[in-house]
Structures are given as structure tokens and as C-alpha cells.
XYZ file of C-alpha atoms in Angstrom:
400
model
C -0.054 -0.034 0.011
C 2.715 2.269 1.126
C 4.667 1.385 -2.165
C 1.511 2.513 -4.527
C 1.448 5.984 -2.366
C 4.953 6.571 -2.919
C 4.563 5.818 -6.958
C 1.227 7.991 -6.726
C 3.060 10.791 -5.225
C 6.093 10.403 -7.326
C 3.913 10.456 -10.832
C 2.220 13.756 -9.141
C 5.392 15.347 -8.983
C 6.421 14.694 -12.416
C 3.191 15.685 -13.827
C 3.029 18.501 -11.882
C 6.801 19.233 -13.124
C 5.580 18.597 -16.711
C 2.711 21.112 -16.186
C 5.172 23.733 -15.288
C 7.443 23.146 -18.307
C 4.668 23.100 -20.507
C 3.061 26.621 -18.903
C 6.561 27.906 -19.312
C 6.964 27.189 -23.187
C 3.301 28.775 -23.368
C 4.443 31.968 -21.591
C 7.519 32.162 -23.616
C 5.286 31.530 -26.616
C 2.912 34.399 -25.850
C 5.943 36.887 -24.966
C 7.637 36.030 -28.024
C 4.476 36.714 -30.186
C 3.639 40.112 -28.305
C 7.345 40.969 -28.582
C 6.731 40.436 -32.908
C 3.661 42.427 -32.677
C 5.266 45.179 -30.680
C 8.208 45.161 -33.142
C 5.940 44.964 -36.166
C 4.079 47.915 -34.790
C 6.716 50.063 -34.032
C 8.247 49.134 -37.344
C 5.077 50.377 -39.235
C 5.354 53.665 -37.269
C 8.924 54.258 -37.964
C 8.114 53.547 -41.477
C 5.132 56.089 -42.096
C 6.541 58.873 -39.852
C 10.311 58.672 -40.158
C 11.730 59.393 -43.594
C 15.300 58.289 -42.886
C 14.214 54.999 -41.142
C 11.943 54.364 -44.364
C 14.856 54.836 -46.798
C 16.782 52.568 -45.063
C 14.156 49.635 -44.673
C 13.276 50.318 -48.516
C 16.801 49.753 -49.223
C 18.127 46.957 -47.201
C 14.835 45.070 -46.010
C 12.350 45.564 -48.856
C 15.163 45.623 -51.644
C 13.516 48.188 -53.680
C 16.521 49.416 -54.969
C 17.505 48.074 -58.550
C 20.239 48.530 -60.630
C 21.266 48.553 -64.584
C 21.913 45.502 -66.173
C 20.003 43.623 -63.397
C 16.713 43.773 -65.170
C 14.934 42.097 -68.123
C 16.328 43.691 -71.325
C 14.827 44.424 -74.492
C 17.941 44.766 -76.841
C 17.518 47.683 -79.659
C 19.779 47.605 -82.673
C 19.251 51.666 -82.550
C 16.741 53.709 -81.056
C 16.312 55.738 -83.908
C 13.352 55.606 -86.162
C 11.629 53.640 -83.287
C 9.258 54.871 -81.159
C 8.498 53.161 -77.634
C 5.693 53.645 -75.287
C 3.800 51.508 -72.458
C 0.249 50.905 -71.778
C -1.504 48.097 -69.626
C 1.070 45.514 -69.014
C 2.880 46.100 -71.987
C 6.068 47.612 -73.334
C 5.636 48.864 -76.837
C 8.022 49.663 -79.910
C 6.891 50.763 -83.113
C 9.038 50.169 -86.127
C 8.638 50.009 -89.736
C 4.912 49.645 -89.544
C 5.013 46.840 -86.685
C 4.140 47.311 -83.201
C 5.654 44.635 -80.950
C 4.443 44.146 -77.399
C 6.636 42.901 -74.902
C 5.683 41.537 -71.467
C 7.395 41.882 -67.916
C 10.201 39.181 -68.783
C 11.126 41.270 -71.892
C 9.517 38.534 -73.899
C 7.779 39.556 -77.373
C 4.082 38.467 -76.953
C 2.552 39.723 -80.344
C 3.038 42.086 -83.124
C 0.457 44.013 -84.904
C 0.257 45.736 -88.214
C 0.141 49.220 -87.624
C 0.622 51.904 -90.717
C 2.100 54.787 -88.752
C 5.494 56.401 -88.524
C 5.292 59.413 -86.703
C 2.646 58.283 -83.886
C 0.805 60.326 -81.459
C -1.019 58.107 -78.856
C -2.821 58.025 -75.441
C -3.701 54.953 -72.945
C -6.053 54.279 -70.477
C -6.157 50.621 -68.737
C -6.261 48.301 -71.617
C -6.838 50.638 -74.233
C -4.357 52.099 -76.551
C -5.275 55.158 -79.146
C -2.485 55.724 -81.581
C -2.621 57.904 -84.894
C -0.330 59.471 -87.386
C 0.602 62.855 -86.260
C -0.935 65.341 -88.753
C -2.204 62.551 -90.574
C -5.651 60.354 -90.891
C -4.624 57.122 -89.714
C -6.250 56.020 -86.473
C -6.330 52.800 -84.691
C -7.707 51.693 -81.148
C -6.149 48.409 -79.500
C -7.727 46.684 -76.562
C -4.817 44.316 -74.696
C -3.390 42.714 -77.740
C -5.723 43.274 -80.446
C -6.810 45.874 -82.877
C -10.249 46.571 -82.030
C -10.817 49.111 -85.069
C -8.973 51.160 -87.328
C -10.110 54.441 -89.504
C -8.988 57.085 -91.772
C -9.570 60.700 -90.485
C -10.644 63.707 -92.651
C -8.077 66.294 -91.915
C -5.102 66.250 -90.218
C -4.830 64.420 -86.780
C -3.376 66.626 -84.246
C -4.320 64.846 -80.953
C -6.342 62.098 -79.596
C -7.938 60.810 -76.307
C -9.299 57.505 -75.075
C -11.433 56.846 -71.970
C -11.498 53.709 -69.627
C -14.319 52.314 -71.726
C -12.658 52.770 -75.101
C -14.377 56.049 -76.184
C -12.170 58.113 -78.545
C -12.194 61.691 -79.250
C -9.756 63.107 -82.044
C -8.606 66.889 -82.733
C -8.433 67.523 -86.335
C -7.214 70.731 -87.972
C -6.808 71.250 -91.894
C -10.396 71.245 -92.866
C -12.885 74.346 -93.918
C -13.166 75.004 -90.203
C -10.172 76.093 -87.596
C -10.734 72.812 -85.704
C -12.943 69.646 -85.735
C -13.401 67.149 -82.741
C -14.754 63.687 -83.745
C -16.097 61.257 -81.232
C -16.263 57.551 -81.644
C -17.778 54.810 -79.361
C -15.567 51.568 -78.450
C -16.372 49.857 -81.809
C -15.545 52.472 -83.946
C -18.921 54.021 -84.714
C -18.608 57.901 -85.298
C -20.890 59.317 -82.522
C -20.782 63.234 -83.774
C -18.475 65.979 -85.014
C -18.100 69.215 -83.312
C -17.253 72.145 -85.584
C -15.274 74.999 -83.819
C -14.683 78.218 -86.508
C -12.783 80.666 -84.344
C -11.027 78.768 -81.649
C -8.115 76.245 -81.429
C -8.715 73.099 -79.177
C -6.172 72.299 -76.784
C -7.374 69.155 -75.431
C -10.497 66.850 -75.222
C -11.834 64.226 -72.531
C -14.678 61.868 -72.389
C -16.056 61.312 -69.056
C -15.519 57.531 -67.347
C -19.314 56.994 -67.638
C -19.282 58.109 -71.477
C -21.893 60.865 -70.777
C -19.945 63.811 -71.759
C -17.078 65.088 -73.944
C -15.243 68.090 -72.555
C -13.393 70.310 -75.014
C -10.505 73.074 -73.921
C -10.340 75.831 -76.476
C -8.145 78.904 -76.669
C -9.111 82.162 -78.752
C -5.945 84.066 -79.663
C -7.864 86.539 -81.927
C -8.285 89.269 -79.334
C -6.042 91.588 -77.256
C -6.022 88.788 -74.639
C -5.943 85.285 -74.703
C -9.398 83.779 -73.719
C -9.638 79.796 -72.742
C -12.995 78.274 -72.254
C -14.054 74.623 -71.549
C -17.307 73.505 -73.618
C -19.275 70.342 -72.253
C -21.259 68.246 -74.526
C -24.027 65.456 -73.912
C -22.981 62.521 -75.848
C -26.334 61.318 -76.067
C -27.941 64.524 -77.298
C -25.096 65.222 -79.783
C -26.103 61.860 -81.534
C -29.476 63.763 -82.234
C -28.672 67.571 -82.487
C -24.849 68.417 -81.882
C -25.651 71.981 -82.010
C -27.966 71.774 -79.330
C -25.888 69.260 -77.433
C -23.730 71.794 -75.248
C -24.699 71.543 -71.358
C -22.444 74.550 -70.324
C -19.390 76.585 -71.080
C -17.055 77.984 -68.678
C -14.906 81.148 -69.477
C -11.533 81.270 -68.001
C -10.189 84.763 -66.716
C -8.432 86.760 -69.129
C -5.045 85.535 -70.238
C -5.019 82.462 -68.315
C -4.083 79.791 -70.717
C -5.451 76.228 -70.613
C -3.147 73.080 -71.131
C -4.627 70.365 -70.191
C -8.208 68.554 -68.903
C -9.122 65.456 -67.273
C -12.493 63.892 -65.758
C -12.396 62.516 -62.447
C -15.040 60.436 -60.706
C -18.525 62.125 -60.362
C -17.948 63.768 -63.547
C -15.852 66.321 -62.120
C -13.272 67.962 -64.654
C -9.790 68.982 -63.524
C -8.518 71.971 -65.546
C -4.863 72.843 -65.778
C -3.913 76.496 -66.528
C -0.383 77.780 -67.124
C -0.774 79.496 -63.410
C -3.447 77.231 -61.469
C -5.354 74.247 -61.427
C -9.330 74.368 -61.198
C -12.204 71.900 -60.410
C -15.274 72.219 -63.087
C -18.477 70.801 -62.547
C -21.807 72.072 -63.552
C -22.363 73.754 -60.146
C -19.392 75.737 -60.282
C -15.603 76.151 -60.801
C -13.086 75.816 -57.914
C -9.484 76.860 -58.004
C -7.618 73.989 -56.224
C -4.142 75.226 -56.280
C -2.296 78.007 -57.624
C 1.586 78.191 -59.217
C 2.044 82.096 -58.560
C 4.013 81.655 -55.015
C 6.153 78.543 -56.013
C 8.874 77.540 -58.172
C 6.990 74.548 -59.844
C 8.851 72.387 -62.343
C 6.282 70.097 -63.031
C 2.464 69.318 -62.695
C 0.351 66.723 -64.138
C -3.382 65.988 -63.624
C -3.613 62.405 -65.318
C -3.378 60.558 -61.935
C -6.628 59.102 -60.257
C -8.434 61.639 -58.308
C -5.137 63.318 -57.447
C -2.984 66.341 -58.549
C 0.785 65.556 -59.061
C 3.413 68.980 -58.788
C 7.238 69.039 -58.139
C 8.338 72.013 -56.360
C 12.272 73.298 -56.461
C 13.082 73.738 -52.948
C 16.675 74.792 -53.254
C 19.457 74.908 -56.101
C 23.169 74.793 -56.465
C 25.221 71.811 -55.346
C 22.593 70.464 -52.680
C 19.548 70.847 -55.112
C 16.648 69.711 -53.612
C 12.818 69.361 -54.743
C 9.483 67.992 -53.099
C 6.937 65.993 -54.858
C 3.301 66.930 -53.922
C 0.396 64.719 -54.285
C -2.634 66.790 -53.896
C -6.295 64.805 -53.353
C -8.426 66.934 -55.855
C -11.632 66.222 -53.582
C -10.062 66.934 -49.946
C -6.754 68.853 -50.867
C -5.138 66.423 -48.586
C -1.364 66.398 -49.597
C 1.367 63.886 -49.181
C 5.189 64.795 -49.850
C 8.312 63.133 -50.900
C 11.461 64.709 -50.691
C 14.282 64.093 -53.424
C 17.756 65.398 -53.349
C 18.175 66.837 -56.976
C 16.324 68.669 -59.589
C 14.148 66.062 -61.877
C 14.580 66.235 -65.524
C 11.060 64.791 -66.663
C 7.797 63.418 -64.762
C 5.837 60.557 -66.018
C 2.145 59.548 -64.718
C 0.060 56.607 -65.294
C -2.648 55.461 -62.872
C -1.570 55.930 -59.824
C 2.063 55.490 -60.249
C 4.754 58.499 -60.636
C 8.124 58.036 -62.541
C 10.488 60.750 -61.912
C 13.633 60.899 -64.004
C 16.612 62.006 -62.156
C 19.378 61.817 -65.028
C 21.562 58.613 -63.928
C 18.499 57.325 -61.497
C 14.724 57.356 -61.466
C 12.232 56.802 -58.723
C 8.764 55.224 -58.801
C 6.445 56.220 -56.261
C 2.315 55.406 -55.818
C -0.056 58.044 -55.247
C 0.165 57.734 -51.296
C 3.671 58.957 -51.652
C 5.218 55.428 -51.219
C 8.361 54.220 -52.917
C 7.893 51.256 -55.510
C 11.162 51.124 -56.771
C 14.543 53.156 -57.316
C 16.456 52.466 -60.392
C 20.067 53.659 -60.577
C 22.113 53.390 -63.871
C 25.625 54.332 -65.094
C 24.404 56.176 -68.270
C 21.695 58.645 -68.913
C 18.338 57.730 -69.060
C 16.730 59.119 -72.308
C 13.075 58.464 -71.070
C 10.752 56.372 -69.253
C 7.754 54.578 -70.587
C 5.090 53.879 -68.122
C 2.311 51.347 -68.165
C -0.008 50.025 -65.254
C 2.243 47.812 -63.541
C 5.122 48.130 -65.885
C 7.997 50.597 -66.982
C 10.513 50.808 -69.135
C 13.895 52.644 -68.938
C 14.753 53.889 -72.560
C 18.610 54.394 -73.333
C 20.572 54.222 -76.457
C 20.707 50.686 -77.218
C 18.230 48.950 -74.872
C 14.759 49.075 -72.685
C 15.084 47.604 -69.327
C 11.749 46.607 -68.039
C 10.819 47.090 -64.461
C 7.834 45.146 -63.002
C 5.912 47.492 -60.845
């Protein structure tokens, strides 16, 4: 009996010891998880609030710094007489009436017969509208297919395509000073707008296919007079002359440069001195360029405005990228220790050419990639999730 009691006590002690060890392991496990959570939270706070910490983490932890000759590459025999651009997920090269499309691995996926030698183009999502500059040929491409092509009467000076494949074409060289011709996504002509006294600077079709906006300038008077005309597509099909919804006259000597529809059919209008938001109810000035040294500005980004302001010059030149929400006026900034040579914008990605380097940031001001080279970057082509660094004899492909 005593023997069994002794064994029982021994087993209980061993069981308690085992339980304590298990509990200790659980405690250490919980402590480890809590420490990991604390470390993660601290890292996120430092990354979002401390610029120096963010740059270190981007470089050493997230490996966002990339270098020349370490990327998928499209070889070029010569970049003379070829045209390079990007749209959707492709790098496109137009040479000798062939449009070659390359993927993120720099492999050729498709080539299309496009009878254009001196192209102008606009992109939106999977759509590419391409035309002969001052010529008549016009193509709409969706993904890897030619959706339609057309011959325009007159000389094409500018084109635009919305996210649904609706195309507007600005035409000169006719009996009118300017004609704006509008097509649906299948290539059916919807209507023509004739302008007898003004030059059309830009046009844009709303995301819901309801409105065509036309930016005009009149140089015939003592001062420049810019205006924006809004046309209903549905009403213009029946009677173009009665389809004008409203016309906004800008201040005298304000030169309009570019227009772009945002969500809710609000139209961003970029002038030489300021950027306005226009809708049917009112016109609101969002920002002015008067008191800043603005190097570049762009409105071709989803619900945002981008501008680059020069902060200092000389040996230690500095600039600041400002990304402004067009609805709330909230601003995020990104500092760069240089003066940029060019800016490129596509959807929510901003690319800045700094000479022998380039940075790619999103519309929240976060770094996506930083590219460094040993030679001068000629230009950057930018698609939705792809970029190309164009130099003398090659295009290096950067997945974004």
C-alpha cells in the first residue's frame, strides 16, 4: 500500500513538473508573439513617420533599390526611327509599321500591323489609341488586339481615349479651324463638333461615357481667352448644335493646357498659373502656381494632382513631390535630393527621371522602386504595372 502511495506521489510530482514546463513554454511563446507584434507596430510607425528609417528599410529590407544590367532587357539595334511607349502590362515598340508588345520578362508576346510612322498616342487601362501625327490613320487597340481602325478627314493633331474605349480626335486642316470627332468603343462615329474661331487644346470623355469636354483657346483678341465646353454625348447623336450643357469662360490671359475627368464627372482643368475643378454647379480653384517654383505638374492620375516644387538649387539641390487629393485637398509629400529632368504619370504611379537614376512612387507617396544607372536615362515609359527605362541601345523592364 505504501509502495503504491509513493509511486502515486512520484507520478504527481512528475506530472506537476511537466505541467510547469508546458506552462513556461506557453508563457515564452506568448511573450515572443507579443514582442513580434510590438516590433511590427514600431516598425510600421517608424516606416510611416520617419523618412530616414523608411529609406533604410526600403533599401536593405524590402530591396526596392534596383540597378542597371540586372533587369529583363529588350535589345535595340538603334533607337533611331523607332518609337517606344507602354500601356496596360506591355512595353510597345513601333518600327517599320510593326507594333511589337513585350511583357514584364522582356519577351515578345505579340506584334500588330500598324501603318503609322510618326505616332501620337494615348492610353487608358487596356486601351491604346494611336494615330499618325498630322495624318489620317487612327487605331484603337485593346490588350493585344486591334479593335478598329479608321481614316480621318483632315489632319490629326491630338487624340484621347477613356477607360471604356471611347475616343475623341482633334482635327485640323479642314474648312473649320478645328473639328472634334467622337467614336464609341466599336469605332462607330457618334458626332462631330465644329469650331470656327478657336483652337482646341485638349479633349476628354467622362468615365460614364456621358460627356465630352473640350478645352479651347482664342488668340484673336487683345488677350488670350480660354474656355471649356461640356457636351452631352447622347444629345449630340441627335442634334450636336443643341447638345452643349454649359460653357465655362476662364479669366482673361489664363492659358488652358490640359483637362482630365475625375470621378463623379468632375473635370480638372490645368492652366499655366493654376488648376481648377469644374462641374456643372461651379468652378473652384484647387491650387495656384504663383508663389512657388513649380517645375512640373500633372493631372493624369486618379483623383489626384501631382506637382514638383523646387526647394533649393546649386550643389545640394532639393525638390519636393506634392500629391494633392482633388476632393479633400489632403497633401502627401516626397522629398528628392535633386532637380528632376522629367515626370511621367500613369493611373496611380508617378515616375521621376533624375538623370542617371529614377524613382517610382505611388499616389500615397510610398516608394515602389528606385532605379540606378551608369548612363543617362533618355526617357521612361510607364504602363499600369510595368515601366521601361529607355537608353541608347536597350529598354530595361521594371515590374511595378
